PDB file of C-alpha atoms and ligand atoms in Angstrom:
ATOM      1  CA  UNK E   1     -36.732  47.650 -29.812  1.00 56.00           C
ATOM      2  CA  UNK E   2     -34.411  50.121 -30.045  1.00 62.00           C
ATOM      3  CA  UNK E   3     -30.680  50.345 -31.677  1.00 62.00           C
ATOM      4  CA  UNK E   4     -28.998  50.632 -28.705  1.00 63.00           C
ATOM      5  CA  UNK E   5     -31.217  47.902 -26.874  1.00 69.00           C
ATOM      6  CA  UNK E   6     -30.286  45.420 -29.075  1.00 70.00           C
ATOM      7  CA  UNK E   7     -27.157  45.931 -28.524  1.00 68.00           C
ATOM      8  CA  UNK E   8     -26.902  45.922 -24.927  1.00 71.00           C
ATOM      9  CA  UNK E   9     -28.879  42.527 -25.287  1.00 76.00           C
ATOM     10  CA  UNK E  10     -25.997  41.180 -28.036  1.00 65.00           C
ATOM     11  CA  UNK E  11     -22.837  41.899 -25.910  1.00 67.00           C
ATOM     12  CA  UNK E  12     -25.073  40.353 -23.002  1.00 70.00           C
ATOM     13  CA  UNK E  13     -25.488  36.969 -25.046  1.00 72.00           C
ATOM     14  CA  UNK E  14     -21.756  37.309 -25.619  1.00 65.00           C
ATOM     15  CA  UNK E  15     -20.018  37.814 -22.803  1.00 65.00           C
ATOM     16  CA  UNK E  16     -22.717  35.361 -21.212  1.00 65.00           C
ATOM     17  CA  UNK E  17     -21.586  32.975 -23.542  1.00 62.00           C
ATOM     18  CA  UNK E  18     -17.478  33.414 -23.086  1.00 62.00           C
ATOM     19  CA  UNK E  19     -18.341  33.142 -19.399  1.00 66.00           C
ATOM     20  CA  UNK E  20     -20.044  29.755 -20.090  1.00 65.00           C
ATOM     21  CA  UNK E  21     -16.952  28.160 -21.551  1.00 66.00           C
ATOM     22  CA  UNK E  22     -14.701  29.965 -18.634  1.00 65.00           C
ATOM     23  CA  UNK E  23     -16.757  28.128 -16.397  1.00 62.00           C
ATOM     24  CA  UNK E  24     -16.596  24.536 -18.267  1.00 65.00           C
ATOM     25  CA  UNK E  25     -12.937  25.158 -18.768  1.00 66.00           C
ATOM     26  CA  UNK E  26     -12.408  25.962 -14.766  1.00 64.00           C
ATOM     27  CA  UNK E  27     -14.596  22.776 -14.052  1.00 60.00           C
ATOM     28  CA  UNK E  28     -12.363  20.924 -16.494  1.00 62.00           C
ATOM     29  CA  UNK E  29      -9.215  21.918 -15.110  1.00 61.00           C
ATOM     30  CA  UNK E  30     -10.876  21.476 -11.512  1.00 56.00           C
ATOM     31  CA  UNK E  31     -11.582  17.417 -12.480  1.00 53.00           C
ATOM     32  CA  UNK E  32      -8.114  16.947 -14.188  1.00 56.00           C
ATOM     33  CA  UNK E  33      -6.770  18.174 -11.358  1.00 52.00           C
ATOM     34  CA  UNK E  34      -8.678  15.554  -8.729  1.00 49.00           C
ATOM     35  CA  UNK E  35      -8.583  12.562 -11.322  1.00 50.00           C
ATOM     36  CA  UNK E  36      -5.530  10.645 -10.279  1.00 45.00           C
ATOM     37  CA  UNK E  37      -2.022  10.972 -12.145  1.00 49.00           C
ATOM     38  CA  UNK E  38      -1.339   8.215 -14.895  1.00 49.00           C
ATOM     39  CA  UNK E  39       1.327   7.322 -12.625  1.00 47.00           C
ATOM     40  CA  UNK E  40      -0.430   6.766  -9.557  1.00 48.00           C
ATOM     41  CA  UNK E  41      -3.238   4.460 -11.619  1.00 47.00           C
ATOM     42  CA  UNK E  42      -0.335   2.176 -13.153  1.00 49.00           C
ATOM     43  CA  UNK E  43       0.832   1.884  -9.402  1.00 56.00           C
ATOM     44  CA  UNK E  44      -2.224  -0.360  -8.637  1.00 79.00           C
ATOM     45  CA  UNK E  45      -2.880  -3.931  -7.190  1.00 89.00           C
ATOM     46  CA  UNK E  46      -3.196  -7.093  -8.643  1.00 92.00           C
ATOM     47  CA  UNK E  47      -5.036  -9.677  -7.187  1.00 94.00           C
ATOM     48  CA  UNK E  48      -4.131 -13.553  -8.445  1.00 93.00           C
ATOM     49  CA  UNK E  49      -6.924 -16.323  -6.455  1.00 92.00           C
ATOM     50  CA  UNK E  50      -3.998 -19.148  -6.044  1.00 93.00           C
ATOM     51  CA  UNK E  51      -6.728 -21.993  -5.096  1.00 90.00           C
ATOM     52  CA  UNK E  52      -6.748 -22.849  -8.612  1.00 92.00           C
ATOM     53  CA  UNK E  53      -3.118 -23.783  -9.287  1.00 94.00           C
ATOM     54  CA  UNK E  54      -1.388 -26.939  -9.163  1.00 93.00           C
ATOM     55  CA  UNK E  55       1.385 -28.113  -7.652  1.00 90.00           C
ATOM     56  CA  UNK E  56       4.606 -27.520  -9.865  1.00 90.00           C
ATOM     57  CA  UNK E  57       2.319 -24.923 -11.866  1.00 93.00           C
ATOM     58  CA  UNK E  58       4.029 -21.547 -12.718  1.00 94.00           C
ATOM     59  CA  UNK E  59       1.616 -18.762 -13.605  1.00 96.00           C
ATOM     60  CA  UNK E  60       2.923 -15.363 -14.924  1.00 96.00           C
ATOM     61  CA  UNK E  61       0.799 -12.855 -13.883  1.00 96.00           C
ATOM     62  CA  UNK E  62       1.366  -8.842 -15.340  1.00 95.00           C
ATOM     63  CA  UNK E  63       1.887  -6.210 -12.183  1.00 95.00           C
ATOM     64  CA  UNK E  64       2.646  -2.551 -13.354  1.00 93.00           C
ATOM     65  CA  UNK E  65       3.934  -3.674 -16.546  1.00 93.00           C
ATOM     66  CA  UNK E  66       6.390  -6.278 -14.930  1.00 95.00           C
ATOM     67  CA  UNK E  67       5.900 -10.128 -15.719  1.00 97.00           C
ATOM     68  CA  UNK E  68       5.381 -11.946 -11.916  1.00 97.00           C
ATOM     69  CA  UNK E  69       6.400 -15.557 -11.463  1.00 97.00           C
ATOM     70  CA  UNK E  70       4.197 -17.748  -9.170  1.00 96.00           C
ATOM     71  CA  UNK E  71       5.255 -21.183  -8.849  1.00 94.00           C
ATOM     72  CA  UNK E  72       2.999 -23.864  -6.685  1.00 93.00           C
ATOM     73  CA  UNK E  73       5.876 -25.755  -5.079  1.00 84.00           C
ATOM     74  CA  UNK E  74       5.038 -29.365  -5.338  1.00 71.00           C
ATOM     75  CA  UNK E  75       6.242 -30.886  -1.240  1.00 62.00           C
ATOM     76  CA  UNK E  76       9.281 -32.662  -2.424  1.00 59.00           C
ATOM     77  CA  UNK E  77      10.570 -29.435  -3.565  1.00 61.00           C
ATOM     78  CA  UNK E  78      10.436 -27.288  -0.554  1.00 51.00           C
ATOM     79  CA  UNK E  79      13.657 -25.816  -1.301  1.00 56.00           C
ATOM     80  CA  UNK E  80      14.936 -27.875   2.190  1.00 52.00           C
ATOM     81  CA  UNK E  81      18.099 -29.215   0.607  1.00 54.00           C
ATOM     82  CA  UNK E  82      19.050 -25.641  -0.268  1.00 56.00           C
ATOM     83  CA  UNK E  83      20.662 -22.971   2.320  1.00 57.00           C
ATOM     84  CA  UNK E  84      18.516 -21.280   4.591  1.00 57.00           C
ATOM     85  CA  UNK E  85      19.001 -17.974   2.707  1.00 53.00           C
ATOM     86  CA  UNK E  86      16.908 -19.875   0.026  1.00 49.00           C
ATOM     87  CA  UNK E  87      14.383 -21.471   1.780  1.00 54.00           C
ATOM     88  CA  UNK E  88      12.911 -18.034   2.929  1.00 63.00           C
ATOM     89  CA  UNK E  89      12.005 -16.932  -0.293  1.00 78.00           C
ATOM     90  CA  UNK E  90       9.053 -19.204  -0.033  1.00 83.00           C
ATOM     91  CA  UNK E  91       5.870 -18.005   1.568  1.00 86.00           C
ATOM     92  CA  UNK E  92       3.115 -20.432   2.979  1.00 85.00           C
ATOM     93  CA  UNK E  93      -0.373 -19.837   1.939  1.00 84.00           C
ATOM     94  CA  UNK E  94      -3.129 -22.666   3.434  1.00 81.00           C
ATOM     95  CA  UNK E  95      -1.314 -25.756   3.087  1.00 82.00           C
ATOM     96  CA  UNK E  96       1.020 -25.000   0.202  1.00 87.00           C
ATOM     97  CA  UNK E  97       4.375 -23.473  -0.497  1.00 88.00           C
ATOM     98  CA  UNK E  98       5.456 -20.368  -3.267  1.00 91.00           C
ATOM     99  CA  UNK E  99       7.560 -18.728  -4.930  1.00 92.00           C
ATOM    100  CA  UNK E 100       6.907 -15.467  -5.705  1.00 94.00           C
ATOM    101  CA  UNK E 101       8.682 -13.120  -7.630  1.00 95.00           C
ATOM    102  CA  UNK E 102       9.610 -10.396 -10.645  1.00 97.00           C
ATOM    103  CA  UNK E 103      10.645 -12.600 -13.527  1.00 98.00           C
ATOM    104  CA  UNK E 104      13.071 -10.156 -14.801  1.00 98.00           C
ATOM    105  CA  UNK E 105      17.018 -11.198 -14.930  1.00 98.00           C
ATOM    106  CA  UNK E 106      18.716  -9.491 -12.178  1.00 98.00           C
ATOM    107  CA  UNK E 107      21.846  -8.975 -15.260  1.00 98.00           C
ATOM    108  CA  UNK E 108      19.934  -6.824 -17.713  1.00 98.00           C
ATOM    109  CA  UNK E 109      16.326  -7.389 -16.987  1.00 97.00           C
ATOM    110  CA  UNK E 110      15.528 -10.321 -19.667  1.00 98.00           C
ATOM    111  CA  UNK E 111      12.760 -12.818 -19.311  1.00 98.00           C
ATOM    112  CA  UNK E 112      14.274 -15.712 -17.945  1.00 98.00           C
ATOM    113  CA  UNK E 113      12.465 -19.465 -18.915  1.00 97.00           C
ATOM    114  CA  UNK E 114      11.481 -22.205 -16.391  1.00 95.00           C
ATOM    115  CA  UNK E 115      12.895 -25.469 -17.479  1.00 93.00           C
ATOM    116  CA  UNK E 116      10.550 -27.784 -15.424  1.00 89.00           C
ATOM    117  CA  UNK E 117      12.248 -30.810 -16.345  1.00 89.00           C
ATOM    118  CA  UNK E 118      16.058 -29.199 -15.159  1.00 89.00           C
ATOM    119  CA  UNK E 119      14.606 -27.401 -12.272  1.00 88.00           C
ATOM    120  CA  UNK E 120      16.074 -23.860 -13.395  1.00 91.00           C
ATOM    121  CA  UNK E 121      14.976 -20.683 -14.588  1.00 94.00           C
ATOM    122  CA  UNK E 122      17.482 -20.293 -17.893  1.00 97.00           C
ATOM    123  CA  UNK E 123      18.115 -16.599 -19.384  1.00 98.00           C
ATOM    124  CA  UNK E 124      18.335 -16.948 -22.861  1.00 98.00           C
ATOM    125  CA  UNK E 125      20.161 -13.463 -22.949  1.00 98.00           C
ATOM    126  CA  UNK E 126      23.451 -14.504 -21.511  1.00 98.00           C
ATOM    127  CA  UNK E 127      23.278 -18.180 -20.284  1.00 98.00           C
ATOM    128  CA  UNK E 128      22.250 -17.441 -16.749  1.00 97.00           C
ATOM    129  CA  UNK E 129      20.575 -20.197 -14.333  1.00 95.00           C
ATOM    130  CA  UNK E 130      18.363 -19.942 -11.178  1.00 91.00           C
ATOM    131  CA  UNK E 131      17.587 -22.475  -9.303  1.00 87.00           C
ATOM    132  CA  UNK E 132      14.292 -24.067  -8.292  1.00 85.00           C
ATOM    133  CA  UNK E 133      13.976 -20.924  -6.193  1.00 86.00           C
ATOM    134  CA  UNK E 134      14.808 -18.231  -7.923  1.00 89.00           C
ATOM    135  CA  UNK E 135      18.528 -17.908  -6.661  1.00 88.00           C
ATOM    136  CA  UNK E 136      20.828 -17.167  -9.596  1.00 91.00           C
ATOM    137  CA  UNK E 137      22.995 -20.149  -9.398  1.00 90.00           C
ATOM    138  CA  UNK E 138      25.648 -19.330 -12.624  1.00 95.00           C
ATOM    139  CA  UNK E 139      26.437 -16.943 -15.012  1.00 97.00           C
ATOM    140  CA  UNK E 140      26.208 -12.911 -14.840  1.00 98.00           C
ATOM    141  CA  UNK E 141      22.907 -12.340 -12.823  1.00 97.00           C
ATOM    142  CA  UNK E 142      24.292 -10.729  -9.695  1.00 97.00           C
ATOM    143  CA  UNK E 143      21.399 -11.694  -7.241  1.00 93.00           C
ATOM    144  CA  UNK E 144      17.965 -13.828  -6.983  1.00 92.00           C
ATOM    145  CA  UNK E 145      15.321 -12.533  -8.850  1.00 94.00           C
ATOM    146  CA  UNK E 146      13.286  -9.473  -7.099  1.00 95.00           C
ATOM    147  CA  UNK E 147      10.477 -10.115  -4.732  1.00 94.00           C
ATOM    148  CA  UNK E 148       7.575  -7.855  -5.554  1.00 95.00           C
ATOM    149  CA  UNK E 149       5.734  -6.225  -2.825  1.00 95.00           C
ATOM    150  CA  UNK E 150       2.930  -8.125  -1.785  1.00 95.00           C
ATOM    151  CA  UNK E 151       0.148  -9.383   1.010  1.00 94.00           C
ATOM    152  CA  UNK E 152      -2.255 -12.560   1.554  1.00 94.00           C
ATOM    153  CA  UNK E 153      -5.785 -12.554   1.649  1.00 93.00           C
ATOM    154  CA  UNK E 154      -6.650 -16.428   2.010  1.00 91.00           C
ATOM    155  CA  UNK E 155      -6.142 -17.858  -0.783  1.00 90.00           C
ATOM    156  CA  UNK E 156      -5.265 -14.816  -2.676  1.00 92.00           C
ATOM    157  CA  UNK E 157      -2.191 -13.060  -3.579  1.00 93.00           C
ATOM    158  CA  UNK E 158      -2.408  -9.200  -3.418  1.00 94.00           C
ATOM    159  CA  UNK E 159       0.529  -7.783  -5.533  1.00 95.00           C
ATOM    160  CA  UNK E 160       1.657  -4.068  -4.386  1.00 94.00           C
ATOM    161  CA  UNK E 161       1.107  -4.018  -0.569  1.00 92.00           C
ATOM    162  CA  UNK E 162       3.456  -4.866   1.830  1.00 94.00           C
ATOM    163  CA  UNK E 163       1.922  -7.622   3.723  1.00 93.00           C
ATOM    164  CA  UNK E 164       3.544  -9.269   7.279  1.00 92.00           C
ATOM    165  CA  UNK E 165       4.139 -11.929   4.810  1.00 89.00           C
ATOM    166  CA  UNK E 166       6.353 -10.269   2.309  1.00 90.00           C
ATOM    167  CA  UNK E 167       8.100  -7.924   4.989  1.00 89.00           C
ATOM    168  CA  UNK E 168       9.393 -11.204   6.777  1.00 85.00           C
ATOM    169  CA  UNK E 169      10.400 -12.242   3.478  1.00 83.00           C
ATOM    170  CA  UNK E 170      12.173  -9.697   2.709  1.00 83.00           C
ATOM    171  CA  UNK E 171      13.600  -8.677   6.367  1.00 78.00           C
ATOM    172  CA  UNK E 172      11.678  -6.161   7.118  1.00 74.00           C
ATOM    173  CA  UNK E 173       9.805  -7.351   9.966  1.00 68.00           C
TER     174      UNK E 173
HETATM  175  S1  FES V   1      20.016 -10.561 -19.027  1.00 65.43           S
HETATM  176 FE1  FES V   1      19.887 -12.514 -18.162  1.00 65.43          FE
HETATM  177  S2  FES V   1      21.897 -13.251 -18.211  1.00 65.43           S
HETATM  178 FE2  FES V   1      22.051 -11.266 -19.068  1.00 65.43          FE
END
């Protein structure tokens, strides 16, 4: 083999070999760029099977990083003494009522407490109270606690979509 052949076949192997990792490094780029933002993947669903609770049972459930009250309503507390504005923040799945919402003070965004035996959601942050249905009933919280976006599949609760359920909640259908 001659000099110069040898060297034709070395700067072959070479530039064969940077145009190896070009092409890895465009196929890299390619599935970065079809994988789905971080953002978009926090944005997902949650899906809570409610057959399992009890009445009077509060579950917190985790959607996008946000703590989700779910509270079984037992009958007697149907929220019917309360004005009507109230009452619609319960949503009827099979034969049972809930409550279903962000358990984040409305104030600055603390955790408030269910007090089962008072009836109340207490914020330990700044003393305020919702009632029974999430309704800030004293203290600084300036409105009920958030409904999260959400739809019914039978017995389970889909958090993130806008169901017919949570738009009539909410007023928007
Ligand atoms: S954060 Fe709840 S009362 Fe202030």
């Amino acid at each position: 083999m001659s000099m110069a052949q040898s060297r034709r076949d070395f700067l072959g192997m070479v530039f064969g070999g940077f145009a190896a990792a070009g092409g890895l490094a465009a196929l890299y780029a390619m599935k970065r760029t079809w994988d789905p933002l971080p953002s978009v993947m926090a944005a997902g669903f949650t899906t809570v099977d409610l057959s399992p609770m009890k009445e009077g049972e509060l579950r917190t459930v985790t959607w996008r990083g946000k703590p989700i009250f779910i509270l079984k309503k037992p009958p007697e507390e149907n929220c019917n003494h309360l004005p009507d504005e109230t009452k619609k923040r319960l949503v009827k799945i099979g034969d049972s009522e809930y409550l279903v919402m962000i358990g984040l003070c409305t104030h600055l965004g603390c955790i408030p407490t269910w007090e089962p035996e008072k009836k109340i959601f207490h914020c330990a942050c700044h003393g305020g109270e919702y009632d029974a249905c999430g309704v800030n009933t004293f203290g600084p919280p300036p409105r009920p606690m958030d409904i999260p976006p959400f739809k019914i599949e039978g017995t389970k609760l889909v958090l993130g979509e806008e169901g017919p359920e949570y738009k009539k909640l909410v007023g928007k259908a």
